[in-house]
Amino acid sequence: IRAPAARAACARALAEFPSEPRFLTFAARAAARAGDGQEAVRLYRLAADQGYVLAQFNLAVMHANGEGGLTRSAREAERLYRLAAEQGYVSAMVNLGQMYAVGAPGIRRDDREAVRLFRTAADTGDTAGLTNLANMYAEGRGGLPRDMREAGRLWRNAAAAGSVEARNNLRRAGLGS
């Protein structure tokens, strides 16, 4: 996006509809693009507090990475990812699953919950969901048996949809590409 033009368009939209979460989220994206992280956080919060899934997800990313003047907070990122995941936002499912798979700071590792989230994302055809679920099969984690055949099948599906990571995992596992 072109930050100056986007910010101007968002300012016009917000002047007419000051509490519309979609416009707040677009304005936050424009602010982030322009390098105004604190304004992005403020606007994302306003939209996230209204339950707007994209704002919840983007604010979670900012908390996870310590962006926009925020201190890194895995707990707040987890809370926001969960809210977005519960609304069916697939990227939030994957990010939350990754937090549980690695045990982010202050977050208890929970392989079973990671598998559940990855499976839900994979069922939509999401390449990150497929790849992460395949990784769990390859390692036999989260109550799954170690099953390279199933891991290979999932990696192939993800690779066919364009996942470079899945293609690399196939090659490393000696299952082709």
PDB file of C-alpha atoms in Angstrom:
ATOM      1  CA  ILE A   1       0.000   0.000   0.000  1.00  0.00           C
ATOM      2  CA  ARG A   2       1.044   3.586  -0.526  1.00  0.00           C
ATOM      3  CA  ALA A   3       1.058   4.912   3.013  1.00  0.00           C
ATOM      4  CA  PRO A   4       0.275   8.622   2.394  1.00  0.00           C
ATOM      5  CA  ALA A   5      -2.648   7.900   0.057  1.00  0.00           C
ATOM      6  CA  ALA A   6      -3.929   5.083   2.266  1.00  0.00           C
ATOM      7  CA  ARG A   7      -3.746   7.227   5.388  1.00  0.00           C
ATOM      8  CA  ALA A   8      -5.660  10.030   3.664  1.00  0.00           C
ATOM      9  CA  ALA A   9      -8.366   7.638   2.431  1.00  0.00           C
ATOM     10  CA  CYS A  10      -8.658   6.067   5.881  1.00  0.00           C
ATOM     11  CA  ALA A  11      -8.904   9.472   7.548  1.00  0.00           C
ATOM     12  CA  ARG A  12     -11.820  10.333   5.241  1.00  0.00           C
ATOM     13  CA  ALA A  13     -13.556   7.022   5.973  1.00  0.00           C
ATOM     14  CA  LEU A  14     -13.030   7.381   9.731  1.00  0.00           C
ATOM     15  CA  ALA A  15     -14.345  10.947   9.673  1.00  0.00           C
ATOM     16  CA  GLU A  16     -17.640   9.555   8.440  1.00  0.00           C
ATOM     17  CA  PHE A  17     -17.592   6.237  10.324  1.00  0.00           C
ATOM     18  CA  PRO A  18     -15.293   6.754  13.347  1.00  0.00           C
ATOM     19  CA  SER A  19     -15.902   3.422  15.046  1.00  0.00           C
ATOM     20  CA  GLU A  20     -16.148   1.115  12.006  1.00  0.00           C
ATOM     21  CA  PRO A  21     -13.685  -1.705  12.833  1.00  0.00           C
ATOM     22  CA  ARG A  22     -12.839  -2.398   9.193  1.00  0.00           C
ATOM     23  CA  PHE A  23     -11.818   1.230   8.633  1.00  0.00           C
ATOM     24  CA  LEU A  24      -9.926   1.313  11.933  1.00  0.00           C
ATOM     25  CA  THR A  25      -8.006  -1.783  10.822  1.00  0.00           C
ATOM     26  CA  PHE A  26      -7.206  -0.337   7.402  1.00  0.00           C
ATOM     27  CA  ALA A  27      -6.050   2.881   9.080  1.00  0.00           C
ATOM     28  CA  ALA A  28      -3.857   0.823  11.425  1.00  0.00           C
ATOM     29  CA  ARG A  29      -2.276  -0.977   8.473  1.00  0.00           C
ATOM     30  CA  ALA A  30      -1.601   2.336   6.766  1.00  0.00           C
ATOM     31  CA  ALA A  31      -0.092   3.752   9.968  1.00  0.00           C
ATOM     32  CA  ALA A  32       2.146   0.695  10.353  1.00  0.00           C
ATOM     33  CA  ARG A  33       3.235   0.989   6.724  1.00  0.00           C
ATOM     34  CA  ALA A  34       4.097   4.654   7.324  1.00  0.00           C
ATOM     35  CA  GLY A  35       6.235   3.671  10.314  1.00  0.00           C
ATOM     36  CA  ASP A  36       3.810   4.902  12.972  1.00  0.00           C
ATOM     37  CA  GLY A  37       3.629   1.735  15.051  1.00  0.00           C
ATOM     38  CA  GLN A  38       2.106   3.355  18.101  1.00  0.00           C
ATOM     39  CA  GLU A  39      -0.816   4.701  16.076  1.00  0.00           C
ATOM     40  CA  ALA A  40      -1.198   1.282  14.463  1.00  0.00           C
ATOM     41  CA  VAL A  41      -1.409  -0.331  17.907  1.00  0.00           C
ATOM     42  CA  ARG A  42      -3.977   2.233  19.072  1.00  0.00           C
ATOM     43  CA  LEU A  43      -6.194   1.700  16.032  1.00  0.00           C
ATOM     44  CA  TYR A  44      -5.849  -2.091  16.042  1.00  0.00           C
ATOM     45  CA  ARG A  45      -6.872  -2.103  19.715  1.00  0.00           C
ATOM     46  CA  LEU A  46     -10.014  -0.130  18.960  1.00  0.00           C
ATOM     47  CA  ALA A  47     -11.019  -2.591  16.236  1.00  0.00           C
ATOM     48  CA  ALA A  48      -9.875  -5.684  18.156  1.00  0.00           C
ATOM     49  CA  ASP A  49     -11.962  -4.630  21.154  1.00  0.00           C
ATOM     50  CA  GLN A  50     -14.970  -4.763  18.829  1.00  0.00           C
ATOM     51  CA  GLY A  51     -14.108  -8.357  17.918  1.00  0.00           C
ATOM     52  CA  TYR A  52     -12.727  -7.594  14.452  1.00  0.00           C
ATOM     53  CA  VAL A  53     -10.698 -10.674  13.569  1.00  0.00           C
ATOM     54  CA  LEU A  54      -8.060  -9.089  11.331  1.00  0.00           C
ATOM     55  CA  ALA A  55      -7.302  -6.461  13.973  1.00  0.00           C
ATOM     56  CA  GLN A  56      -7.025  -9.164  16.653  1.00  0.00           C
ATOM     57  CA  PHE A  57      -4.607 -11.116  14.474  1.00  0.00           C
ATOM     58  CA  ASN A  58      -2.435  -8.127  13.511  1.00  0.00           C
ATOM     59  CA  LEU A  59      -2.310  -6.884  17.095  1.00  0.00           C
ATOM     60  CA  ALA A  60      -1.299 -10.396  18.211  1.00  0.00           C
ATOM     61  CA  VAL A  61       1.585 -10.318  15.726  1.00  0.00           C
ATOM     62  CA  MET A  62       2.671  -6.944  17.090  1.00  0.00           C
ATOM     63  CA  HIS A  63       2.596  -8.276  20.662  1.00  0.00           C
ATOM     64  CA  ALA A  64       4.481 -11.425  19.647  1.00  0.00           C
ATOM     65  CA  ASN A  65       7.213  -9.394  17.942  1.00  0.00           C
ATOM     66  CA  GLY A  66       7.309  -6.402  20.285  1.00  0.00           C
ATOM     67  CA  GLU A  67       6.364  -3.955  17.534  1.00  0.00           C
ATOM     68  CA  GLY A  68       4.752  -0.532  17.725  1.00  0.00           C
ATOM     69  CA  GLY A  69       6.299   0.329  21.057  1.00  0.00           C
ATOM     70  CA  LEU A  70       4.877  -2.800  22.685  1.00  0.00           C
ATOM     71  CA  THR A  71       6.925  -5.042  24.911  1.00  0.00           C
ATOM     72  CA  ARG A  72       6.946  -8.599  23.624  1.00  0.00           C
ATOM     73  CA  SER A  73       4.110 -10.480  25.245  1.00  0.00           C
ATOM     74  CA  ALA A  74       3.505 -14.089  24.284  1.00  0.00           C
ATOM     75  CA  ARG A  75       0.555 -14.178  26.684  1.00  0.00           C
ATOM     76  CA  GLU A  76      -1.229 -11.260  25.029  1.00  0.00           C
ATOM     77  CA  ALA A  77      -0.382 -12.636  21.589  1.00  0.00           C
ATOM     78  CA  GLU A  78      -1.812 -16.006  22.663  1.00  0.00           C
ATOM     79  CA  ARG A  79      -5.023 -14.352  23.903  1.00  0.00           C
ATOM     80  CA  LEU A  80      -5.525 -12.410  20.691  1.00  0.00           C
ATOM     81  CA  TYR A  81      -4.597 -15.323  18.417  1.00  0.00           C
ATOM     82  CA  ARG A  82      -7.115 -17.475  20.309  1.00  0.00           C
ATOM     83  CA  LEU A  83      -9.876 -14.890  19.800  1.00  0.00           C
ATOM     84  CA  ALA A  84      -9.136 -14.777  16.071  1.00  0.00           C
ATOM     85  CA  ALA A  85      -8.777 -18.565  15.795  1.00  0.00           C
ATOM     86  CA  GLU A  86     -12.130 -19.072  17.506  1.00  0.00           C
ATOM     87  CA  GLN A  87     -13.645 -16.958  14.719  1.00  0.00           C
ATOM     88  CA  GLY A  88     -12.106 -19.290  12.136  1.00  0.00           C
ATOM     89  CA  TYR A  89      -9.128 -17.143  11.128  1.00  0.00           C
ATOM     90  CA  VAL A  90      -6.728 -19.760   9.781  1.00  0.00           C
ATOM     91  CA  SER A  91      -3.493 -17.768  10.109  1.00  0.00           C
ATOM     92  CA  ALA A  92      -4.288 -17.264  13.799  1.00  0.00           C
ATOM     93  CA  MET A  93      -4.763 -21.020  14.195  1.00  0.00           C
ATOM     94  CA  VAL A  94      -1.355 -21.667  12.664  1.00  0.00           C
ATOM     95  CA  ASN A  95       0.439 -18.990  14.693  1.00  0.00           C
ATOM     96  CA  LEU A  96      -1.206 -20.148  17.920  1.00  0.00           C
ATOM     97  CA  GLY A  97      -0.357 -23.750  17.076  1.00  0.00           C
ATOM     98  CA  GLN A  98       3.266 -22.775  16.545  1.00  0.00           C
ATOM     99  CA  MET A  99       3.322 -21.059  19.933  1.00  0.00           C
ATOM    100  CA  TYR A 100       2.094 -24.274  21.561  1.00  0.00           C
ATOM    101  CA  ALA A 101       4.432 -26.484  19.520  1.00  0.00           C
ATOM    102  CA  VAL A 102       7.536 -24.600  20.645  1.00  0.00           C
ATOM    103  CA  GLY A 103       6.391 -23.383  24.064  1.00  0.00           C
ATOM    104  CA  ALA A 104       6.706 -19.643  23.559  1.00  0.00           C
ATOM    105  CA  PRO A 105       8.034 -17.661  26.565  1.00  0.00           C
ATOM    106  CA  GLY A 106       5.466 -17.903  29.332  1.00  0.00           C
ATOM    107  CA  ILE A 107       3.330 -20.306  27.294  1.00  0.00           C
ATOM    108  CA  ARG A 108       3.211 -23.978  28.218  1.00  0.00           C
ATOM    109  CA  ARG A 109       4.071 -26.311  25.359  1.00  0.00           C
ATOM    110  CA  ASP A 110       0.961 -28.221  24.329  1.00  0.00           C
ATOM    111  CA  ASP A 111       1.554 -30.526  21.372  1.00  0.00           C
ATOM    112  CA  ARG A 112      -2.002 -31.887  21.381  1.00  0.00           C
ATOM    113  CA  GLU A 113      -3.493 -28.413  21.083  1.00  0.00           C
ATOM    114  CA  ALA A 114      -0.924 -27.551  18.402  1.00  0.00           C
ATOM    115  CA  VAL A 115      -1.988 -30.631  16.417  1.00  0.00           C
ATOM    116  CA  ARG A 116      -5.673 -29.725  16.803  1.00  0.00           C
ATOM    117  CA  LEU A 117      -5.039 -26.213  15.499  1.00  0.00           C
ATOM    118  CA  PHE A 118      -2.784 -27.384  12.656  1.00  0.00           C
ATOM    119  CA  ARG A 119      -5.350 -30.025  11.638  1.00  0.00           C
ATOM    120  CA  THR A 120      -8.149 -27.453  11.564  1.00  0.00           C
ATOM    121  CA  ALA A 121      -6.007 -25.151   9.424  1.00  0.00           C
ATOM    122  CA  ALA A 122      -4.895 -28.045   7.207  1.00  0.00           C
ATOM    123  CA  ASP A 123      -8.516 -29.047   6.631  1.00  0.00           C
ATOM    124  CA  THR A 124      -9.006 -25.692   4.894  1.00  0.00           C
ATOM    125  CA  GLY A 125      -6.070 -26.440   2.564  1.00  0.00           C
ATOM    126  CA  ASP A 126      -3.818 -23.889   4.244  1.00  0.00           C
ATOM    127  CA  THR A 127      -0.215 -24.681   3.321  1.00  0.00           C
ATOM    128  CA  ALA A 128       1.185 -23.651   6.716  1.00  0.00           C
ATOM    129  CA  GLY A 129      -1.402 -25.834   8.457  1.00  0.00           C
ATOM    130  CA  LEU A 130      -0.548 -28.778   6.184  1.00  0.00           C
ATOM    131  CA  THR A 131       3.190 -28.300   6.659  1.00  0.00           C
ATOM    132  CA  ASN A 132       3.020 -27.960  10.427  1.00  0.00           C
ATOM    133  CA  LEU A 133       0.718 -30.967  10.775  1.00  0.00           C
ATOM    134  CA  ALA A 134       3.113 -32.967   8.588  1.00  0.00           C
ATOM    135  CA  ASN A 135       5.991 -31.913  10.841  1.00  0.00           C
ATOM    136  CA  MET A 136       4.094 -33.218  13.871  1.00  0.00           C
ATOM    137  CA  TYR A 137       3.522 -36.578  12.110  1.00  0.00           C
ATOM    138  CA  ALA A 138       7.189 -36.732  11.118  1.00  0.00           C
ATOM    139  CA  GLU A 139       8.201 -36.260  14.754  1.00  0.00           C
ATOM    140  CA  GLY A 140       5.386 -38.315  16.295  1.00  0.00           C
ATOM    141  CA  ARG A 141       4.206 -35.451  18.497  1.00  0.00           C
ATOM    142  CA  GLY A 142       0.896 -34.394  19.975  1.00  0.00           C
ATOM    143  CA  GLY A 143      -0.525 -37.884  20.287  1.00  0.00           C
ATOM    144  CA  LEU A 144       0.186 -38.666  16.638  1.00  0.00           C
ATOM    145  CA  PRO A 145       2.161 -41.735  15.648  1.00  0.00           C
ATOM    146  CA  ARG A 146       5.452 -41.124  13.876  1.00  0.00           C
ATOM    147  CA  ASP A 147       4.179 -41.613  10.328  1.00  0.00           C
ATOM    148  CA  MET A 148       6.422 -40.549   7.464  1.00  0.00           C
ATOM    149  CA  ARG A 149       3.880 -41.721   4.894  1.00  0.00           C
ATOM    150  CA  GLU A 150       1.257 -39.309   6.260  1.00  0.00           C
ATOM    151  CA  ALA A 151       3.869 -36.566   6.711  1.00  0.00           C
ATOM    152  CA  GLY A 152       4.904 -37.035   3.088  1.00  0.00           C
ATOM    153  CA  ARG A 153       1.306 -36.893   1.871  1.00  0.00           C
ATOM    154  CA  LEU A 154       0.689 -33.643   3.757  1.00  0.00           C
ATOM    155  CA  TRP A 155       3.989 -32.117   2.631  1.00  0.00           C
ATOM    156  CA  ARG A 156       3.184 -33.043  -0.991  1.00  0.00           C
ATOM    157  CA  ASN A 157      -0.210 -31.342  -0.742  1.00  0.00           C
ATOM    158  CA  ALA A 158       1.412 -28.237   0.723  1.00  0.00           C
ATOM    159  CA  ALA A 159       4.208 -28.288  -1.860  1.00  0.00           C
ATOM    160  CA  ALA A 160       1.680 -28.610  -4.684  1.00  0.00           C
ATOM    161  CA  ALA A 161       0.001 -25.479  -3.323  1.00  0.00           C
ATOM    162  CA  GLY A 162       3.320 -23.618  -3.386  1.00  0.00           C
ATOM    163  CA  SER A 163       4.946 -24.210   0.008  1.00  0.00           C
ATOM    164  CA  VAL A 164       8.722 -24.028  -0.310  1.00  0.00           C
ATOM    165  CA  GLU A 165       9.094 -25.255   3.276  1.00  0.00           C
ATOM    166  CA  ALA A 166       7.082 -28.393   2.496  1.00  0.00           C
ATOM    167  CA  ARG A 167       9.148 -29.018  -0.642  1.00  0.00           C
ATOM    168  CA  ASN A 168      12.347 -28.667   1.407  1.00  0.00           C
ATOM    169  CA  ASN A 169      10.994 -30.993   4.118  1.00  0.00           C
ATOM    170  CA  LEU A 170      10.210 -33.631   1.467  1.00  0.00           C
ATOM    171  CA  ARG A 171      13.749 -33.402   0.133  1.00  0.00           C
ATOM    172  CA  ARG A 172      15.323 -33.546   3.628  1.00  0.00           C
ATOM    173  CA  ALA A 173      13.201 -36.572   4.531  1.00  0.00           C
ATOM    174  CA  GLY A 174      14.289 -38.320   1.324  1.00  0.00           C
ATOM    175  CA  LEU A 175      10.724 -38.359  -0.003  1.00  0.00           C
ATOM    176  CA  GLY A 176      11.401 -36.418  -3.220  1.00  0.00           C
ATOM    177  CA  SER A 177      10.073 -32.961  -3.919  1.00  0.00           C
TER     178      SER A 177
END
